[in-house]
PDB file of N, CA, C and O in Angstrom:
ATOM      1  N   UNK C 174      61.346  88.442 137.922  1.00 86.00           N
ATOM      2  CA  UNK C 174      61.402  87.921 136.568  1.00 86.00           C
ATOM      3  C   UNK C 174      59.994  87.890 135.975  1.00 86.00           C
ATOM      4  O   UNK C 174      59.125  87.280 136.599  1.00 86.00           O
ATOM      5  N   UNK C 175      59.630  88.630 134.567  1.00 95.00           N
ATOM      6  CA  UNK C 175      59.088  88.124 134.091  1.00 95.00           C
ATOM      7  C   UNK C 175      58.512  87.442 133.095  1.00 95.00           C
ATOM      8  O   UNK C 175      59.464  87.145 132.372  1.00 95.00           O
ATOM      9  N   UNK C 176      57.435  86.967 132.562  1.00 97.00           N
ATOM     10  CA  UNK C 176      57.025  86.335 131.464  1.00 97.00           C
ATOM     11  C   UNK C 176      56.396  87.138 130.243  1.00 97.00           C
ATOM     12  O   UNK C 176      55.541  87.986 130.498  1.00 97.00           O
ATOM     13  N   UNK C 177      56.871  86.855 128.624  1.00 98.00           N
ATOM     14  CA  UNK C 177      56.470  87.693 127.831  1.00 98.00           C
ATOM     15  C   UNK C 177      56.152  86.472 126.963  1.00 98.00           C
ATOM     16  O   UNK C 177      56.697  85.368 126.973  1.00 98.00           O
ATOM     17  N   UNK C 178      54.846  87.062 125.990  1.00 98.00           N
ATOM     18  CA  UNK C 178      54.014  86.255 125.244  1.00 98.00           C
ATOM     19  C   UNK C 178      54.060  86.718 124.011  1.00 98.00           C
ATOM     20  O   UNK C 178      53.925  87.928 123.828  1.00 98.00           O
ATOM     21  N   UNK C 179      54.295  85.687 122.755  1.00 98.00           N
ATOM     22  CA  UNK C 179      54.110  86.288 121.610  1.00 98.00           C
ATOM     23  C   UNK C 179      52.510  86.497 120.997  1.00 98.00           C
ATOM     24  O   UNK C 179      52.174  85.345 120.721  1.00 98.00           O
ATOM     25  N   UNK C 180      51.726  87.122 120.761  1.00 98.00           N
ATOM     26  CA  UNK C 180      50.598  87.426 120.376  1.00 98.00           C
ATOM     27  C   UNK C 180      50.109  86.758 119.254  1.00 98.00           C
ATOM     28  O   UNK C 180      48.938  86.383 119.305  1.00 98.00           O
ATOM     29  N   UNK C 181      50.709  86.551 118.334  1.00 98.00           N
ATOM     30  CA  UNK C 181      50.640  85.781 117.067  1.00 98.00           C
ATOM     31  C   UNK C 181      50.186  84.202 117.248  1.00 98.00           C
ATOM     32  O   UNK C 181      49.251  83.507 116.850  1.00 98.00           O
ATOM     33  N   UNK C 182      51.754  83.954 118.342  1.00 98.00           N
ATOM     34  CA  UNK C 182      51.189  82.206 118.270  1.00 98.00           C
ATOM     35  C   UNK C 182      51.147  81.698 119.809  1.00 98.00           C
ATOM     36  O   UNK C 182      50.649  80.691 120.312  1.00 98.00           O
ATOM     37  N   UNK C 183      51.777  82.657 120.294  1.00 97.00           N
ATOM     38  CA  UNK C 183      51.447  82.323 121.837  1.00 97.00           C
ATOM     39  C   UNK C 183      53.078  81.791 122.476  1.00 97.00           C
ATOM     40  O   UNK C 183      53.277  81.383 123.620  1.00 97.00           O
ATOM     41  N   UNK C 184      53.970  81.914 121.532  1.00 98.00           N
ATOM     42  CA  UNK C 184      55.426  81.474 122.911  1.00 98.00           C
ATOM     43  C   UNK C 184      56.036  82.164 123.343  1.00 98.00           C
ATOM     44  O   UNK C 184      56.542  83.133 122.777  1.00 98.00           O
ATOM     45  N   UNK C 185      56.153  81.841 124.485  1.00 98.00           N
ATOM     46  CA  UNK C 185      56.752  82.491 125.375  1.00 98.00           C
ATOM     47  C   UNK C 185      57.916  82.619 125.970  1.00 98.00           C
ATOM     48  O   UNK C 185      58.518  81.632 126.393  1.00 98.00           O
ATOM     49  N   UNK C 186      58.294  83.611 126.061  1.00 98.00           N
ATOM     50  CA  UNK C 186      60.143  84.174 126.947  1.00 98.00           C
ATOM     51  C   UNK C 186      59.777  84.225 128.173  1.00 98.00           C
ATOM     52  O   UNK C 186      58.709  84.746 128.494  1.00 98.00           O
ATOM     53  N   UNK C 187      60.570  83.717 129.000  1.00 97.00           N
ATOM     54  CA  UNK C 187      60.550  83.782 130.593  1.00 97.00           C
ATOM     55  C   UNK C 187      62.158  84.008 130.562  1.00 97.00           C
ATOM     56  O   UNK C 187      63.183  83.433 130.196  1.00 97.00           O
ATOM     57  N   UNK C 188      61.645  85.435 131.295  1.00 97.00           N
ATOM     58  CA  UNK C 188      63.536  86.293 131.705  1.00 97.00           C
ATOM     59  C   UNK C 188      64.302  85.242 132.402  1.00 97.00           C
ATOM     60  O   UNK C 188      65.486  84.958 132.223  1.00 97.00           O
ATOM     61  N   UNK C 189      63.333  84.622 133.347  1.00 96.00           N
ATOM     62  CA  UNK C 189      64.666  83.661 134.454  1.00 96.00           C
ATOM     63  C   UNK C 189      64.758  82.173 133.512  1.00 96.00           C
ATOM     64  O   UNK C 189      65.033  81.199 134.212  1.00 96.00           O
ATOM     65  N   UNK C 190      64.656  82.016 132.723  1.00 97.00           N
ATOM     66  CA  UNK C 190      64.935  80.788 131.707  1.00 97.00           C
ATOM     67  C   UNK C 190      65.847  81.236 130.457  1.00 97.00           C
ATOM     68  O   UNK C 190      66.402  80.473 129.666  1.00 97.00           O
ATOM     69  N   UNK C 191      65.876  82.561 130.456  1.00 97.00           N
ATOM     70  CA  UNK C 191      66.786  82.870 129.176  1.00 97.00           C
ATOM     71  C   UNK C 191      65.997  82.167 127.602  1.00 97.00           C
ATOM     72  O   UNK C 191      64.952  81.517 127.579  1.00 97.00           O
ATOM     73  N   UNK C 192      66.791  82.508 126.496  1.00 97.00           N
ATOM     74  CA  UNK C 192      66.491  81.586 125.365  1.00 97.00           C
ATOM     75  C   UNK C 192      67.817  81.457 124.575  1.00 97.00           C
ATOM     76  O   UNK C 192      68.206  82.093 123.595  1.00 97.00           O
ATOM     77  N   UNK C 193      68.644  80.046 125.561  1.00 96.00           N
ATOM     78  CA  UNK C 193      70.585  80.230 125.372  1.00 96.00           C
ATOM     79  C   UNK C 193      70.589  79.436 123.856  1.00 96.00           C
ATOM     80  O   UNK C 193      71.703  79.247 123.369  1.00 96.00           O
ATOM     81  N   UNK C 194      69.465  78.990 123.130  1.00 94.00           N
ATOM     82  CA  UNK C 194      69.455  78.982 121.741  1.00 94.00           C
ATOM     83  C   UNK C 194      70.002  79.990 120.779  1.00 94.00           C
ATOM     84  O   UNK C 194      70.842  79.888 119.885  1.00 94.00           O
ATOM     85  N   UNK C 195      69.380  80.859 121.160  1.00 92.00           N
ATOM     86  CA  UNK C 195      69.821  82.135 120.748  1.00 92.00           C
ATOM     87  C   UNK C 195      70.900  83.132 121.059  1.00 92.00           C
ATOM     88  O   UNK C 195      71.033  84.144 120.372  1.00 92.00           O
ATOM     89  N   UNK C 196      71.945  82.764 122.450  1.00 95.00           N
ATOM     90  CA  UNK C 196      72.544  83.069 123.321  1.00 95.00           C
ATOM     91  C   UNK C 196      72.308  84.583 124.212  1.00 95.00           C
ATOM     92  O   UNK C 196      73.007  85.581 124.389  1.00 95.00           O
ATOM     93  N   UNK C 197      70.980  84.167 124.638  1.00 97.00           N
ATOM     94  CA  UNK C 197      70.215  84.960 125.700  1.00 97.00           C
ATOM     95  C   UNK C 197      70.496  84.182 127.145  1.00 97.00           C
ATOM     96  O   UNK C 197      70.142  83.004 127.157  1.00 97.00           O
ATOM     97  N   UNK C 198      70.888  84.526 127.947  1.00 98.00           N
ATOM     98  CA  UNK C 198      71.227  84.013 128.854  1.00 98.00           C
ATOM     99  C   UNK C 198      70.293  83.934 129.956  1.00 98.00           C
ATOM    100  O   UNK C 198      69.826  85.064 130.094  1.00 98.00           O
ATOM    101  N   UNK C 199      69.586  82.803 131.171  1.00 98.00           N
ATOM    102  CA  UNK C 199      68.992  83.177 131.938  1.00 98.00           C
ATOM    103  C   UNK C 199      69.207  84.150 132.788  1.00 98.00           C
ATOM    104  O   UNK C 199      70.359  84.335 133.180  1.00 98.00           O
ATOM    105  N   UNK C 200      68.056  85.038 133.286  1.00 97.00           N
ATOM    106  CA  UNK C 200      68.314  85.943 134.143  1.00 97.00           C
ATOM    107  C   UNK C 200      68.013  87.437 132.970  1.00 97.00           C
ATOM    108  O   UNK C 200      67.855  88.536 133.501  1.00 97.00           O
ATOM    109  N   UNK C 201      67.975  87.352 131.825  1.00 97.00           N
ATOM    110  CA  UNK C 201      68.034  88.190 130.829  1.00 97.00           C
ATOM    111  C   UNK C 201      66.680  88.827 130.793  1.00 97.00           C
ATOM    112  O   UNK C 201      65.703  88.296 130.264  1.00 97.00           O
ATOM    113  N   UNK C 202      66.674  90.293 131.536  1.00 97.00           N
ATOM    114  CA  UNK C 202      65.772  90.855 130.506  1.00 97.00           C
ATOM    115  C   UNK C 202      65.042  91.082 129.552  1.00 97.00           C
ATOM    116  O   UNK C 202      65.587  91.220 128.457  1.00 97.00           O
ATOM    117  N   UNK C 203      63.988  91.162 129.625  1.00 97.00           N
ATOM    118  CA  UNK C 203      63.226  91.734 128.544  1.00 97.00           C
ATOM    119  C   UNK C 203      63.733  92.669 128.161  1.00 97.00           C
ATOM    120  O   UNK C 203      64.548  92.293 127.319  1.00 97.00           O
ATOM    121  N   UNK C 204      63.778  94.248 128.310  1.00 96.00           N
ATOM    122  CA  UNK C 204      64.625  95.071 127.800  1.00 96.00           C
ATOM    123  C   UNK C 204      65.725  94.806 127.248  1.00 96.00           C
ATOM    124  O   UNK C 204      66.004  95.317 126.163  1.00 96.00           O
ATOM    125  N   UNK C 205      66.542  93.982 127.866  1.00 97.00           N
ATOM    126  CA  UNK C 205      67.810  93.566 127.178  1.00 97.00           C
ATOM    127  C   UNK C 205      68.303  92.320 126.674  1.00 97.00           C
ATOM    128  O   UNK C 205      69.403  91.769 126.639  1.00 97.00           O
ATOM    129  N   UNK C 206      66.927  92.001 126.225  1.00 98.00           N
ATOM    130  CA  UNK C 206      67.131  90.938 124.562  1.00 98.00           C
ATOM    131  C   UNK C 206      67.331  91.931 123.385  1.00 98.00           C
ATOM    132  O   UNK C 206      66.529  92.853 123.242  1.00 98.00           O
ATOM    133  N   UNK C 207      68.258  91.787 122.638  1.00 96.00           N
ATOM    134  CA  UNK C 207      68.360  92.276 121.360  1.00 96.00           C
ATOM    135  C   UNK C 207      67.084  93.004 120.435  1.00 96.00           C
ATOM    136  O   UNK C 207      66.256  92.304 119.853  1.00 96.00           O
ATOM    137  N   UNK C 208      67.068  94.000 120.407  1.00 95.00           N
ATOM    138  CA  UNK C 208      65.762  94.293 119.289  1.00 95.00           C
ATOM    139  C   UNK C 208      65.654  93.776 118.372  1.00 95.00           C
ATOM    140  O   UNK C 208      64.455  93.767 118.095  1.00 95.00           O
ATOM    141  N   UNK C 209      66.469  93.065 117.318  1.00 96.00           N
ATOM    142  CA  UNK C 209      66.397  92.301 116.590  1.00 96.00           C
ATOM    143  C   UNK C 209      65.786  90.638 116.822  1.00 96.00           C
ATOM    144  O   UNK C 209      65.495  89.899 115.881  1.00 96.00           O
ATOM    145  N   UNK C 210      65.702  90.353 117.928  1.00 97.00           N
ATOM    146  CA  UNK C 210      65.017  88.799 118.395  1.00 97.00           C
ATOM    147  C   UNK C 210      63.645  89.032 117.657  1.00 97.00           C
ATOM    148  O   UNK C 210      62.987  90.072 117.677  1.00 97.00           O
ATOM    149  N   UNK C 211      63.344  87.859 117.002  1.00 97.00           N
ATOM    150  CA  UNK C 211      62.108  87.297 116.821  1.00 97.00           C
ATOM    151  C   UNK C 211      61.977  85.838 117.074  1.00 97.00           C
ATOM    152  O   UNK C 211      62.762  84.891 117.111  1.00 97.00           O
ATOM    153  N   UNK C 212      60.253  86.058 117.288  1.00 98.00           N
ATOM    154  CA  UNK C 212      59.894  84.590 117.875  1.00 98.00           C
ATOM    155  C   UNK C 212      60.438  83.422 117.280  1.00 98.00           C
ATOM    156  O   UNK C 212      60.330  83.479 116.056  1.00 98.00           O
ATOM    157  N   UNK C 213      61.026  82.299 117.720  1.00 97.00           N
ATOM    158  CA  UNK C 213      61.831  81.040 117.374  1.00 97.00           C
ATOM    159  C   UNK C 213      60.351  80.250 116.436  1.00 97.00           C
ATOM    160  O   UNK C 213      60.434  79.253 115.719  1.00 97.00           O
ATOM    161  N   UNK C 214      59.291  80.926 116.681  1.00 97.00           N
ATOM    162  CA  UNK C 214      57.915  79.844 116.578  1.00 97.00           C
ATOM    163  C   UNK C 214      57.087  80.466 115.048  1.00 97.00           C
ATOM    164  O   UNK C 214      56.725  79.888 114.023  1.00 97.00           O
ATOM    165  N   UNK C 215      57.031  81.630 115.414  1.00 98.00           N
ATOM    166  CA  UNK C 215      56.226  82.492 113.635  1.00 98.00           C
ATOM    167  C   UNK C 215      57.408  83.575 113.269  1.00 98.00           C
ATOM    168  O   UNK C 215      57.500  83.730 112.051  1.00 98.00           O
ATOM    169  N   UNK C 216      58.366  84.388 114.065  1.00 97.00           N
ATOM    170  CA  UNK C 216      58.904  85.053 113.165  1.00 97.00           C
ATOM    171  C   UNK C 216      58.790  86.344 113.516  1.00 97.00           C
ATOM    172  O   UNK C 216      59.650  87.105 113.073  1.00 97.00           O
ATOM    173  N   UNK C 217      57.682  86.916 114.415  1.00 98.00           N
ATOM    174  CA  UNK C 217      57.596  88.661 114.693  1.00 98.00           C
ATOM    175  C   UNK C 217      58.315  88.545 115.123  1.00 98.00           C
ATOM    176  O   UNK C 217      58.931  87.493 115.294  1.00 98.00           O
ATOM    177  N   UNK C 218      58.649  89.996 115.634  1.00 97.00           N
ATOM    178  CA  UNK C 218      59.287  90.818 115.978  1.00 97.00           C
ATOM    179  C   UNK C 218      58.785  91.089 117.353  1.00 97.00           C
ATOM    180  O   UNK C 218      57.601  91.002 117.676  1.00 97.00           O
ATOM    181  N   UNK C 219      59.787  91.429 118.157  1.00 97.00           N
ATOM    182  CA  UNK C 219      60.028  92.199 119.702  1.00 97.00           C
ATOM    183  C   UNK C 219      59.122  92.545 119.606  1.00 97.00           C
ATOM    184  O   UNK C 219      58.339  91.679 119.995  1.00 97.00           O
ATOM    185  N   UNK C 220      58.481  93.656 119.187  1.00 96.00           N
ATOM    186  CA  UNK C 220      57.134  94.289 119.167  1.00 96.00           C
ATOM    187  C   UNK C 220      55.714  93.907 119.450  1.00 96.00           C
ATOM    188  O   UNK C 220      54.879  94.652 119.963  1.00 96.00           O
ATOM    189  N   UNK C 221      55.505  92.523 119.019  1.00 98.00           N
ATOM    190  CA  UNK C 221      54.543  91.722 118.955  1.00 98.00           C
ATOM    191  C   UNK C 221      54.908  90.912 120.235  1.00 98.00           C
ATOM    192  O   UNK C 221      54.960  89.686 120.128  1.00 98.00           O
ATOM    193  N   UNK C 222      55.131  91.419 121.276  1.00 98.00           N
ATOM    194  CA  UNK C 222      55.220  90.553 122.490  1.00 98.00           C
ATOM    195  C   UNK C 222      54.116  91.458 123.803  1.00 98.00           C
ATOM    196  O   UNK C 222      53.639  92.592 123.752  1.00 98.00           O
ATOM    197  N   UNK C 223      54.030  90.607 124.671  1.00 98.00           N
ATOM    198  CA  UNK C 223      53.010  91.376 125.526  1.00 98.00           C
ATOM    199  C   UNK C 223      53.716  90.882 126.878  1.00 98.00           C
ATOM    200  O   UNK C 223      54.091  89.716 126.992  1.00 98.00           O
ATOM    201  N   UNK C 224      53.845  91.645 127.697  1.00 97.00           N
ATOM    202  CA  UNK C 224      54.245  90.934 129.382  1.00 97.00           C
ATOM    203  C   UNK C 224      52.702  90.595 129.930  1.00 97.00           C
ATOM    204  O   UNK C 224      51.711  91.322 129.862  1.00 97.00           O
ATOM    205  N   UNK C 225      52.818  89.319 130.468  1.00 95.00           N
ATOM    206  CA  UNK C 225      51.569  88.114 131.144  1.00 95.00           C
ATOM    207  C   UNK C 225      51.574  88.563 132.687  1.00 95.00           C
ATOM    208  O   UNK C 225      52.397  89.312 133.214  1.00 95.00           O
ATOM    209  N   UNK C 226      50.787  88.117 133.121  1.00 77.00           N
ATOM    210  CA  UNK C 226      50.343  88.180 134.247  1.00 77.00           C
ATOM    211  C   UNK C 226      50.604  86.420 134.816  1.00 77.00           C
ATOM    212  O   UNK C 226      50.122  85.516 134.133  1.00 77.00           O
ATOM    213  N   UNK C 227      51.116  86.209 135.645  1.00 69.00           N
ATOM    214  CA  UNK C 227      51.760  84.754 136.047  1.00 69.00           C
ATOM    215  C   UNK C 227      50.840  84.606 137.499  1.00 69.00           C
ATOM    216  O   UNK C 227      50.972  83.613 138.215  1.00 69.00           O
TER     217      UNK C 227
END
């Protein structure tokens, strides 16, 4: 599992936490979050995410 960072403001998706706000389920991919997801926090887009080093 890993961790992805939004660049803009800094929040973060962790695959094994899901984001079931959105109905992303834990265990969920990065690849297979919706291309349409943007950050819950500023608003980019998928694009504007970076995978972290944990």
């Amino acid at each position: 599992m890993r961790k992805w960072q939004c660049i803009v403001c800094g929040w973060i998706y962790d695959e094994a936490l899901g984001f079931e706000e959105e109905g992303i389920l834990p265990g969920t991919s990065w690849t297979d979050v919706p291309a349409e997801f943007c950050c819950p926090e500023c608003g980019v887009g998928k694009d504007d995410f970076e995978m972290i080093e944990v």
